[in-house]
CSV table of C-alpha atoms in Angstrom, one decimal:
chain,number,residue,atom,x,y,z
A,23,MET,CA,30.2,-103.4,-33.2
A,24,GLY,CA,29.0,-107.0,-32.7
A,25,GLU,CA,26.9,-106.0,-29.7
A,26,GLU,CA,23.6,-107.8,-29.2
A,27,LYS,CA,20.5,-106.6,-27.5
A,28,LYS,CA,17.2,-108.3,-26.9
A,29,PHE,CA,13.8,-106.5,-27.0
A,30,VAL,CA,10.2,-107.5,-26.5
A,31,VAL,CA,7.7,-105.7,-28.7
A,32,THR,CA,4.0,-105.9,-28.0
A,33,PHE,CA,1.3,-104.8,-30.5
A,34,HIS,CA,-2.2,-103.7,-29.7
A,35,PRO,CA,-4.8,-103.0,-32.5
A,36,MET,CA,-5.8,-99.4,-32.9
A,37,SER,CA,-8.9,-100.3,-34.9
A,38,LYS,CA,-11.0,-103.4,-35.5
A,39,VAL,CA,-9.1,-106.0,-37.6
A,40,GLU,CA,-10.8,-109.2,-38.8
A,41,SER,CA,-9.3,-112.3,-37.3
A,42,ARG,CA,-7.6,-113.5,-40.5
A,43,ASP,CA,-6.5,-110.1,-41.7
A,44,PHE,CA,-2.8,-109.3,-42.2
A,45,VAL,CA,-1.4,-105.9,-41.2
A,46,PHE,CA,1.8,-104.6,-42.8
A,47,GLY,CA,4.2,-102.1,-41.4
A,48,GLN,CA,7.7,-101.4,-40.2
A,49,LEU,CA,9.7,-100.9,-37.1
A,50,VAL,CA,12.1,-98.0,-37.2
A,51,TRP,CA,15.1,-98.2,-34.9
A,52,SER,CA,17.2,-95.1,-34.4
A,53,ASP,CA,20.1,-93.8,-32.3
A,54,SER,CA,19.5,-91.1,-29.7
A,55,ASP,CA,20.2,-88.2,-32.0
A,56,GLY,CA,18.2,-89.6,-34.9
A,57,LYS,CA,21.2,-89.6,-37.2
A,58,HIS,CA,21.2,-93.3,-38.0
A,59,LYS,CA,18.0,-95.3,-38.7
A,60,VAL,CA,17.3,-99.0,-39.5
A,61,MET,CA,13.9,-100.0,-40.8
A,62,SER,CA,12.6,-103.6,-40.3
A,63,PRO,CA,9.5,-104.6,-42.3
A,64,ILE,CA,6.9,-106.6,-40.4
A,65,VAL,CA,3.7,-108.5,-41.1
A,66,ILE,CA,1.3,-109.3,-38.3
A,67,ARG,CA,-1.7,-111.6,-38.4
A,68,ARG,CA,-4.3,-111.7,-35.7
A,69,LYS,CA,-5.0,-115.0,-34.1
């Protein structure tokens, strides 16, 4: 408990998205056996 980790996440579009469109989704973090999961909602806007 109290452990910190840093991650870099890179996103690449899978389809054409207009430059001002927003895309909504979530990141799902889980432990190695899949018993515990944490969902983090995200919003991405293309530049």
